[in-house]
PDB file of C-alpha atoms in Angstrom:
ATOM      1  CA  LEU A   1      69.675 184.430 -41.324  1.00 65.00           C
ATOM      2  CA  ALA A   2      72.478 185.812 -43.549  1.00 74.00           C
ATOM      3  CA  LEU A   3      70.244 188.849 -44.516  1.00 71.00           C
ATOM      4  CA  GLU A   4      69.451 189.422 -40.871  1.00 72.00           C
ATOM      5  CA  LYS A   5      73.164 189.945 -40.267  1.00 76.00           C
ATOM      6  CA  LYS A   6      73.279 192.563 -43.125  1.00 76.00           C
ATOM      7  CA  GLY A   7      70.613 194.591 -41.398  1.00 75.00           C
ATOM      8  CA  TYR A   8      67.429 193.487 -43.025  1.00 74.00           C
ATOM      9  CA  LYS A   9      64.452 192.642 -41.035  1.00 74.00           C
ATOM     10  CA  THR A  10      62.928 189.316 -41.142  1.00 74.00           C
ATOM     11  CA  ASN A  11      59.368 188.554 -40.272  1.00 70.00           C
ATOM     12  CA  TRP A  12      59.204 185.012 -38.883  1.00 70.00           C
ATOM     13  CA  GLY A  13      56.048 182.965 -38.587  1.00 68.00           C
ATOM     14  CA  PRO A  14      55.040 179.347 -38.188  1.00 70.00           C
ATOM     15  CA  GLY A  15      55.449 177.204 -41.180  1.00 80.00           C
ATOM     16  CA  PHE A  16      54.023 173.631 -41.161  1.00 89.00           C
ATOM     17  CA  PHE A  17      52.974 171.031 -38.677  1.00 93.00           C
ATOM     18  CA  TRP A  18      55.348 168.066 -39.470  1.00 96.00           C
ATOM     19  CA  ALA A  19      54.186 164.595 -38.285  1.00 97.00           C
ATOM     20  CA  ILE A  20      54.514 160.859 -39.068  1.00 98.00           C
ATOM     21  CA  LEU A  21      51.175 159.484 -40.025  1.00 98.00           C
ATOM     22  CA  PRO A  22      50.993 155.718 -39.514  1.00 98.00           C
ATOM     23  CA  ASN A  23      48.623 153.401 -41.491  1.00 97.00           C
ATOM     24  CA  SER A  24      46.873 152.311 -38.246  1.00 98.00           C
ATOM     25  CA  SER A  25      43.553 151.569 -39.583  1.00 96.00           C
ATOM     26  CA  ASP A  26      44.687 148.301 -41.422  1.00 95.00           C
ATOM     27  CA  PRO A  27      44.731 145.439 -38.775  1.00 94.00           C
ATOM     28  CA  LYS A  28      47.349 143.622 -40.634  1.00 94.00           C
ATOM     29  CA  SER A  29      49.774 146.727 -40.316  1.00 96.00           C
ATOM     30  CA  PRO A  30      52.239 146.541 -37.426  1.00 97.00           C
ATOM     31  CA  PHE A  31      51.065 150.369 -36.670  1.00 98.00           C
ATOM     32  CA  ALA A  32      47.685 149.082 -35.896  1.00 98.00           C
ATOM     33  CA  ASP A  33      49.332 148.240 -32.538  1.00 98.00           C
ATOM     34  CA  LYS A  34      49.629 151.228 -30.296  1.00 98.00           C
ATOM     35  CA  ARG A  35      52.871 149.969 -28.810  1.00 98.00           C
ATOM     36  CA  VAL A  36      54.633 150.230 -32.291  1.00 98.00           C
ATOM     37  CA  ARG A  37      53.333 153.870 -32.669  1.00 98.00           C
ATOM     38  CA  GLU A  38      54.687 154.682 -29.216  1.00 98.00           C
ATOM     39  CA  ALA A  39      57.980 153.153 -30.018  1.00 98.00           C
ATOM     40  CA  ILE A  40      58.377 155.347 -33.112  1.00 98.00           C
ATOM     41  CA  GLU A  41      57.695 158.527 -30.925  1.00 98.00           C
ATOM     42  CA  TYR A  42      60.164 157.454 -28.081  1.00 98.00           C
ATOM     43  CA  ALA A  43      62.750 156.611 -30.829  1.00 98.00           C
ATOM     44  CA  LEU A  44      62.894 160.241 -31.952  1.00 98.00           C
ATOM     45  CA  ASP A  45      64.999 162.949 -30.482  1.00 98.00           C
ATOM     46  CA  ARG A  46      62.681 165.623 -31.813  1.00 98.00           C
ATOM     47  CA  PRO A  47      64.504 168.810 -30.310  1.00 97.00           C
ATOM     48  CA  ALA A  48      67.721 167.513 -32.058  1.00 97.00           C
ATOM     49  CA  ILE A  49      65.917 167.077 -35.262  1.00 97.00           C
ATOM     50  CA  ALA A  50      64.420 170.549 -35.046  1.00 96.00           C
ATOM     51  CA  ARG A  51      67.688 172.223 -34.128  1.00 95.00           C
ATOM     52  CA  MET A  52      69.515 170.431 -36.952  1.00 94.00           C
ATOM     53  CA  LEU A  53      66.963 171.264 -39.744  1.00 94.00           C
ATOM     54  CA  GLY A  54      65.889 174.614 -38.500  1.00 90.00           C
ATOM     55  CA  GLN A  55      68.945 176.398 -37.401  1.00 84.00           C
ATOM     56  CA  GLY A  56      67.267 177.475 -34.112  1.00 85.00           C
ATOM     57  CA  LYS A  57      64.083 178.532 -35.914  1.00 87.00           C
ATOM     58  CA  TYR A  58      62.031 175.414 -35.846  1.00 92.00           C
ATOM     59  CA  GLU A  59      59.975 174.123 -32.834  1.00 94.00           C
ATOM     60  CA  SER A  60      60.100 170.537 -31.723  1.00 96.00           C
ATOM     61  CA  LEU A  61      56.723 169.032 -31.078  1.00 96.00           C
ATOM     62  CA  GLN A  62      55.925 166.619 -28.177  1.00 95.00           C
ATOM     63  CA  GLN A  63      52.264 166.897 -28.597  1.00 95.00           C
ATOM     64  CA  MET A  64      49.609 167.688 -31.270  1.00 93.00           C
ATOM     65  CA  ALA A  65      49.884 171.532 -30.651  1.00 92.00           C
ATOM     66  CA  PRO A  66      52.570 174.283 -31.264  1.00 91.00           C
ATOM     67  CA  GLN A  67      53.403 176.335 -28.221  1.00 91.00           C
ATOM     68  CA  ASP A  68      51.492 179.510 -29.197  1.00 85.00           C
ATOM     69  CA  TRP A  69      48.413 177.538 -30.246  1.00 88.00           C
ATOM     70  CA  PRO A  70      45.190 177.588 -28.238  1.00 87.00           C
ATOM     71  CA  GLY A  71      45.277 173.816 -27.535  1.00 89.00           C
ATOM     72  CA  PHE A  72      48.823 173.628 -26.247  1.00 95.00           C
ATOM     73  CA  ILE A  73      49.158 171.950 -23.002  1.00 96.00           C
ATOM     74  CA  PRO A  74      52.107 173.332 -21.037  1.00 96.00           C
ATOM     75  CA  GLY A  75      54.472 170.832 -19.584  1.00 95.00           C
ATOM     76  CA  TYR A  76      52.846 167.857 -21.470  1.00 96.00           C
ATOM     77  CA  ASN A  77      55.324 165.577 -22.954  1.00 96.00           C
ATOM     78  CA  PRO A  78      53.915 162.045 -22.984  1.00 96.00           C
ATOM     79  CA  ARG A  79      56.922 160.325 -24.745  1.00 97.00           C
ATOM     80  CA  PRO A  80      60.229 162.052 -24.455  1.00 98.00           C
ATOM     81  CA  TYR A  81      63.233 160.642 -26.533  1.00 98.00           C
ATOM     82  CA  ASN A  82      64.112 157.209 -24.966  1.00 98.00           C
ATOM     83  CA  PRO A  83      65.320 154.610 -27.427  1.00 98.00           C
ATOM     84  CA  GLU A  84      65.582 151.975 -24.905  1.00 98.00           C
ATOM     85  CA  LYS A  85      61.987 152.169 -24.181  1.00 98.00           C
ATOM     86  CA  ALA A  86      61.296 152.237 -27.805  1.00 98.00           C
ATOM     87  CA  LYS A  87      63.184 148.840 -28.231  1.00 98.00           C
ATOM     88  CA  LYS A  88      61.163 147.537 -25.192  1.00 98.00           C
ATOM     89  CA  LEU A  89      57.850 148.383 -26.593  1.00 98.00           C
ATOM     90  CA  LEU A  90      58.926 146.939 -30.042  1.00 98.00           C
ATOM     91  CA  ALA A  91      59.724 143.574 -28.262  1.00 98.00           C
ATOM     92  CA  GLU A  92      56.547 143.559 -26.396  1.00 98.00           C
ATOM     93  CA  ALA A  93      54.504 144.038 -29.750  1.00 98.00           C
ATOM     94  CA  GLY A  94      56.217 141.046 -31.255  1.00 97.00           C
ATOM     95  CA  TYR A  95      59.279 142.669 -32.967  1.00 98.00           C
ATOM     96  CA  PRO A  96      62.241 141.894 -30.610  1.00 97.00           C
ATOM     97  CA  LYS A  97      64.494 142.060 -33.806  1.00 95.00           C
ATOM     98  CA  GLY A  98      62.910 145.143 -35.085  1.00 95.00           C
ATOM     99  CA  LEU A  99      60.764 145.521 -38.267  1.00 96.00           C
ATOM    100  CA  LYS A 100      61.107 146.808 -41.913  1.00 97.00           C
ATOM    101  CA  THR A 101      58.712 149.389 -43.237  1.00 98.00           C
ATOM    102  CA  ARG A 102      58.493 152.136 -45.719  1.00 98.00           C
ATOM    103  CA  MET A 103      57.941 155.920 -45.200  1.00 98.00           C
ATOM    104  CA  LEU A 104      56.477 158.177 -47.963  1.00 98.00           C
ATOM    105  CA  ALA A 105      57.840 161.706 -48.101  1.00 98.00           C
ATOM    106  CA  MET A 106      57.857 164.365 -50.583  1.00 97.00           C
ATOM    107  CA  ALA A 107      61.197 164.453 -52.488  1.00 96.00           C
ATOM    108  CA  ALA A 108      61.365 168.223 -53.078  1.00 91.00           C
ATOM    109  CA  THR A 109      60.901 169.382 -49.486  1.00 91.00           C
ATOM    110  CA  ALA A 110      61.275 166.485 -47.105  1.00 95.00           C
ATOM    111  CA  GLN A 111      64.412 164.557 -47.988  1.00 96.00           C
ATOM    112  CA  ASP A 112      66.643 165.893 -45.185  1.00 96.00           C
ATOM    113  CA  ALA A 113      63.747 165.485 -42.528  1.00 97.00           C
ATOM    114  CA  ALA A 114      63.039 162.081 -43.804  1.00 98.00           C
ATOM    115  CA  ALA A 115      66.588 161.011 -43.567  1.00 98.00           C
ATOM    116  CA  ALA A 116      66.863 162.270 -40.063  1.00 98.00           C
ATOM    117  CA  VAL A 117      63.735 160.324 -38.937  1.00 98.00           C
ATOM    118  CA  GLN A 118      65.007 157.247 -40.811  1.00 98.00           C
ATOM    119  CA  ALA A 119      68.336 157.363 -38.884  1.00 98.00           C
ATOM    120  CA  TYR A 120      66.654 157.446 -35.411  1.00 98.00           C
ATOM    121  CA  LEU A 121      64.284 154.671 -36.318  1.00 98.00           C
ATOM    122  CA  ALA A 122      67.092 152.593 -37.457  1.00 98.00           C
ATOM    123  CA  ALA A 123      68.861 153.145 -34.200  1.00 98.00           C
ATOM    124  CA  VAL A 124      65.867 151.141 -32.347  1.00 98.00           C
ATOM    125  CA  GLY A 125      65.439 148.538 -35.044  1.00 98.00           C
ATOM    126  CA  ILE A 126      62.913 150.025 -37.346  1.00 98.00           C
ATOM    127  CA  ASP A 127      64.347 149.701 -40.891  1.00 98.00           C
ATOM    128  CA  ALA A 128      62.155 152.511 -42.785  1.00 98.00           C
ATOM    129  CA  LYS A 129      62.943 152.469 -46.495  1.00 98.00           C
ATOM    130  CA  LEU A 130      62.194 156.015 -47.831  1.00 98.00           C
ATOM    131  CA  ASP A 131      59.721 156.314 -50.633  1.00 98.00           C
ATOM    132  CA  LEU A 132      60.457 159.771 -51.778  1.00 98.00           C
ATOM    133  CA  ALA A 133      57.525 160.892 -54.215  1.00 98.00           C
ATOM    134  CA  ASP A 134      57.140 163.863 -56.388  1.00 97.00           C
ATOM    135  CA  LEU A 135      54.530 166.381 -55.648  1.00 94.00           C
ATOM    136  CA  GLY A 136      51.750 164.813 -57.512  1.00 96.00           C
ATOM    137  CA  ARG A 137      52.154 161.304 -56.108  1.00 97.00           C
ATOM    138  CA  TYR A 138      52.824 162.482 -52.657  1.00 97.00           C
ATOM    139  CA  TYR A 139      49.596 164.679 -52.497  1.00 95.00           C
ATOM    140  CA  GLY A 140      47.740 161.980 -54.487  1.00 96.00           C
ATOM    141  CA  SER A 141      48.664 159.555 -51.662  1.00 97.00           C
ATOM    142  CA  VAL A 142      48.111 161.474 -48.405  1.00 97.00           C
ATOM    143  CA  PHE A 143      45.005 163.248 -49.735  1.00 95.00           C
ATOM    144  CA  GLY A 144      43.494 160.701 -51.941  1.00 95.00           C
ATOM    145  CA  SER A 145      44.547 157.061 -52.353  1.00 96.00           C
ATOM    146  CA  GLY A 146      46.287 156.558 -49.117  1.00 96.00           C
ATOM    147  CA  TRP A 147      49.698 155.071 -48.018  1.00 97.00           C
ATOM    148  CA  ASN A 148      50.652 151.577 -46.915  1.00 94.00           C
ATOM    149  CA  ASP A 149      52.951 152.070 -43.950  1.00 97.00           C
ATOM    150  CA  LEU A 150      54.149 155.538 -42.740  1.00 98.00           C
ATOM    151  CA  ALA A 151      53.990 159.101 -44.208  1.00 98.00           C
ATOM    152  CA  LEU A 152      56.129 161.874 -43.234  1.00 98.00           C
ATOM    153  CA  ALA A 153      53.539 164.636 -43.878  1.00 97.00           C
ATOM    154  CA  TYR A 154      53.258 168.361 -43.097  1.00 92.00           C
ATOM    155  CA  SER A 155      50.221 170.547 -42.920  1.00 90.00           C
ATOM    156  CA  GLY A 156      49.174 174.132 -42.299  1.00 84.00           C
ATOM    157  CA  ILE A 157      48.769 175.848 -38.923  1.00 82.00           C
ATOM    158  CA  ASN A 158      45.942 178.257 -38.199  1.00 80.00           C
ATOM    159  CA  PRO A 159      46.323 180.488 -35.091  1.00 77.00           C
ATOM    160  CA  ASP A 160      42.858 179.528 -34.048  1.00 80.00           C
ATOM    161  CA  ALA A 161      43.349 175.822 -34.039  1.00 85.00           C
ATOM    162  CA  THR A 162      40.731 175.141 -36.595  1.00 84.00           C
ATOM    163  CA  ASP A 163      43.317 173.117 -38.565  1.00 86.00           C
ATOM    164  CA  LEU A 164      43.044 170.443 -36.033  1.00 91.00           C
ATOM    165  CA  PHE A 165      39.579 169.577 -37.581  1.00 92.00           C
ATOM    166  CA  VAL A 166      40.590 170.448 -40.986  1.00 92.00           C
ATOM    167  CA  HIS A 167      43.325 167.847 -40.924  1.00 95.00           C
ATOM    168  CA  PHE A 168      42.584 165.328 -38.064  1.00 96.00           C
ATOM    169  CA  GLY A 169      38.768 165.879 -37.303  1.00 95.00           C
ATOM    170  CA  PRO A 170      35.883 163.496 -37.747  1.00 95.00           C
ATOM    171  CA  GLU A 171      35.440 164.741 -41.345  1.00 94.00           C
ATOM    172  CA  PRO A 172      38.714 165.993 -42.398  1.00 95.00           C
ATOM    173  CA  MET A 173      39.396 168.049 -45.580  1.00 92.00           C
ATOM    174  CA  THR A 174      42.922 166.822 -46.165  1.00 94.00           C
ATOM    175  CA  TYR A 175      44.017 163.462 -44.588  1.00 96.00           C
ATOM    176  CA  ARG A 176      40.637 161.818 -45.446  1.00 95.00           C
ATOM    177  CA  THR A 177      42.092 158.605 -46.791  1.00 96.00           C
ATOM    178  CA  GLY A 178      40.936 156.655 -43.521  1.00 96.00           C
ATOM    179  CA  ASN A 179      44.612 155.506 -42.857  1.00 97.00           C
ATOM    180  CA  ILE A 180      44.629 157.057 -39.565  1.00 97.00           C
ATOM    181  CA  ASN A 181      42.705 155.067 -36.905  1.00 97.00           C
ATOM    182  CA  LYS A 182      40.878 157.561 -34.538  1.00 97.00           C
ATOM    183  CA  SER A 183      39.468 156.176 -31.200  1.00 97.00           C
ATOM    184  CA  PRO A 184      35.894 156.739 -30.166  1.00 97.00           C
ATOM    185  CA  GLU A 185      37.181 158.823 -27.289  1.00 98.00           C
ATOM    186  CA  TYR A 186      39.108 160.995 -29.831  1.00 97.00           C
ATOM    187  CA  LEU A 187      36.190 161.421 -32.074  1.00 97.00           C
ATOM    188  CA  ALA A 188      33.804 162.152 -29.063  1.00 97.00           C
ATOM    189  CA  ALA A 189      36.228 164.875 -27.861  1.00 97.00           C
ATOM    190  CA  CYS A 190      36.170 166.445 -31.413  1.00 96.00           C
ATOM    191  CA  GLN A 191      32.437 166.470 -31.634  1.00 95.00           C
ATOM    192  CA  GLU A 192      32.120 167.918 -28.147  1.00 95.00           C
ATOM    193  CA  ALA A 193      34.509 170.816 -29.223  1.00 94.00           C
ATOM    194  CA  LEU A 194      32.548 171.294 -32.395  1.00 93.00           C
ATOM    195  CA  GLN A 195      29.488 172.033 -30.391  1.00 93.00           C
ATOM    196  CA  THR A 196      31.000 174.557 -28.149  1.00 92.00           C
ATOM    197  CA  TYR A 197      30.693 178.195 -28.966  1.00 91.00           C
ATOM    198  CA  ASP A 198      32.298 179.959 -25.972  1.00 92.00           C
ATOM    199  CA  LYS A 199      35.961 180.714 -26.618  1.00 89.00           C
ATOM    200  CA  ALA A 200      37.326 179.999 -23.398  1.00 91.00           C
ATOM    201  CA  GLU A 201      35.544 176.729 -23.011  1.00 94.00           C
ATOM    202  CA  MET A 202      36.441 175.802 -26.544  1.00 92.00           C
ATOM    203  CA  VAL A 203      40.204 176.192 -25.763  1.00 93.00           C
ATOM    204  CA  GLU A 204      39.858 173.782 -22.904  1.00 95.00           C
ATOM    205  CA  LYS A 205      38.001 171.342 -25.119  1.00 95.00           C
ATOM    206  CA  ILE A 206      40.719 171.643 -27.843  1.00 95.00           C
ATOM    207  CA  LYS A 207      43.289 170.694 -25.060  1.00 96.00           C
ATOM    208  CA  LYS A 208      41.135 167.712 -24.424  1.00 97.00           C
ATOM    209  CA  ILE A 209      41.432 166.602 -28.247  1.00 97.00           C
ATOM    210  CA  VAL A 210      45.145 167.146 -28.142  1.00 96.00           C
ATOM    211  CA  ARG A 211      45.774 165.021 -24.959  1.00 97.00           C
ATOM    212  CA  GLN A 212      43.594 162.128 -26.345  1.00 97.00           C
ATOM    213  CA  GLY A 213      45.275 162.343 -29.618  1.00 97.00           C
ATOM    214  CA  SER A 214      48.591 162.142 -27.962  1.00 96.00           C
ATOM    215  CA  GLU A 215      47.590 159.368 -25.560  1.00 97.00           C
ATOM    216  CA  ASP A 216      46.350 157.282 -28.473  1.00 98.00           C
ATOM    217  CA  ALA A 217      49.582 157.974 -30.280  1.00 98.00           C
ATOM    218  CA  MET A 218      47.343 158.701 -33.235  1.00 98.00           C
ATOM    219  CA  VAL A 219      49.985 160.647 -35.136  1.00 97.00           C
ATOM    220  CA  ILE A 220      53.632 161.341 -34.221  1.00 98.00           C
ATOM    221  CA  PRO A 221      54.319 164.942 -34.012  1.00 97.00           C
ATOM    222  CA  VAL A 222      57.736 165.932 -35.053  1.00 98.00           C
ATOM    223  CA  MET A 223      58.305 169.675 -35.367  1.00 97.00           C
ATOM    224  CA  VAL A 224      56.956 172.928 -36.696  1.00 92.00           C
ATOM    225  CA  SER A 225      58.902 174.577 -39.433  1.00 90.00           C
ATOM    226  CA  ALA A 226      59.303 178.377 -39.876  1.00 82.00           C
ATOM    227  CA  GLN A 227      58.743 180.872 -42.622  1.00 78.00           C
ATOM    228  CA  ALA A 228      60.041 184.285 -43.180  1.00 74.00           C
ATOM    229  CA  ASN A 229      59.749 187.286 -45.418  1.00 74.00           C
ATOM    230  CA  VAL A 230      62.609 189.640 -45.597  1.00 78.00           C
ATOM    231  CA  MET A 231      62.004 193.553 -45.610  1.00 77.00           C
ATOM    232  CA  GLN A 232      63.559 196.853 -45.061  1.00 81.00           C
ATOM    233  CA  SER A 233      63.799 197.967 -41.419  1.00 81.00           C
ATOM    234  CA  TYR A 234      61.030 200.552 -42.074  1.00 86.00           C
ATOM    235  CA  VAL A 235      58.415 198.055 -43.201  1.00 84.00           C
ATOM    236  CA  HIS A 236      55.887 196.521 -40.827  1.00 82.00           C
ATOM    237  CA  ASP A 237      53.857 193.408 -41.659  1.00 78.00           C
ATOM    238  CA  LYS A 238      52.266 190.584 -39.915  1.00 72.00           C
ATOM    239  CA  TYR A 239      51.691 188.377 -43.104  1.00 68.00           C
ATOM    240  CA  MET A 240      54.094 185.510 -41.908  1.00 67.00           C
ATOM    241  CA  LEU A 241      52.401 185.489 -38.297  1.00 65.00           C
ATOM    242  CA  ILE A 242      49.196 183.892 -39.743  1.00 63.00           C
ATOM    243  CA  HIS A 243      50.888 181.145 -42.082  1.00 61.00           C
ATOM    244  CA  SER A 244      51.098 183.398 -45.019  1.00 61.00           C
ATOM    245  CA  VAL A 245      47.608 182.468 -45.902  1.00 63.00           C
ATOM    246  CA  HIS A 246      45.456 185.470 -44.223  1.00 66.00           C
ATOM    247  CA  TRP A 247      46.699 188.946 -45.210  1.00 71.00           C
ATOM    248  CA  GLN A 248      45.163 192.016 -43.336  1.00 75.00           C
ATOM    249  CA  PRO A 249      46.138 195.084 -45.235  1.00 79.00           C
ATOM    250  CA  TYR A 250      45.713 197.318 -42.148  1.00 79.00           C
ATOM    251  CA  ASP A 251      48.708 195.453 -40.446  1.00 80.00           C
ATOM    252  CA  SER A 252      50.983 196.221 -43.224  1.00 84.00           C
ATOM    253  CA  TRP A 253      52.645 199.781 -43.370  1.00 86.00           C
ATOM    254  CA  MET A 254      55.890 201.794 -43.917  1.00 90.00           C
ATOM    255  CA  GLU A 255      57.501 204.207 -41.790  1.00 90.00           C
ATOM    256  CA  LYS A 256      58.611 207.491 -43.544  1.00 89.00           C
ATOM    257  CA  HIS A 257      62.046 206.823 -45.264  1.00 87.00           C
TER     258      HIS A 257
END
């Protein structure tokens, strides 16, 4: 942002999909109860968190889809910020005095986000002790051995929505630890989409997945971070628009200077 003020051009694009992943598959875990997962979502003022961390460049998430993503459902916000509702759900789930838990997060990149989430959870009675892990232990847990309670995690965003299957599908490539309980309805919606080949029809099927995952409170979306590269005003490039993963050289060029 400071370089923008000096006349440089910044090419902004989506960063990562940030979400709280509950250990909901363990029947002994409090997060196996949907009401507790819902309480976490109601407890978070996600627009405030995004503004605070992203200086106006981050997007808050109210569903499992960013605004410019094929699966985004306009106007769909199943659990807006409501701390009193969060407390009520916790009480109904058997935690009238709140509960104590742990939240895994990466020490190098997620300390501020984890602290913000921790503060909002504390306000409704959820005492989430932060487990700040180095890169190796963090990835070893979320992609390998699993986690005990909550994980504040982030994953890539693809403009064609394929990351929905890569991260949260029936046979994910990343969060494949088995910690996240997926309802039969959610899995059926995924299978239906995977067997659809018409693009317009596929978008509607993806929306169905997003809605079902949100209704299940399967994961708690928090925000989309942002990435940028800084260039001279005569440089044109779309590298950041596709998550800095896919580069198409024909979209990169310079004006005469």
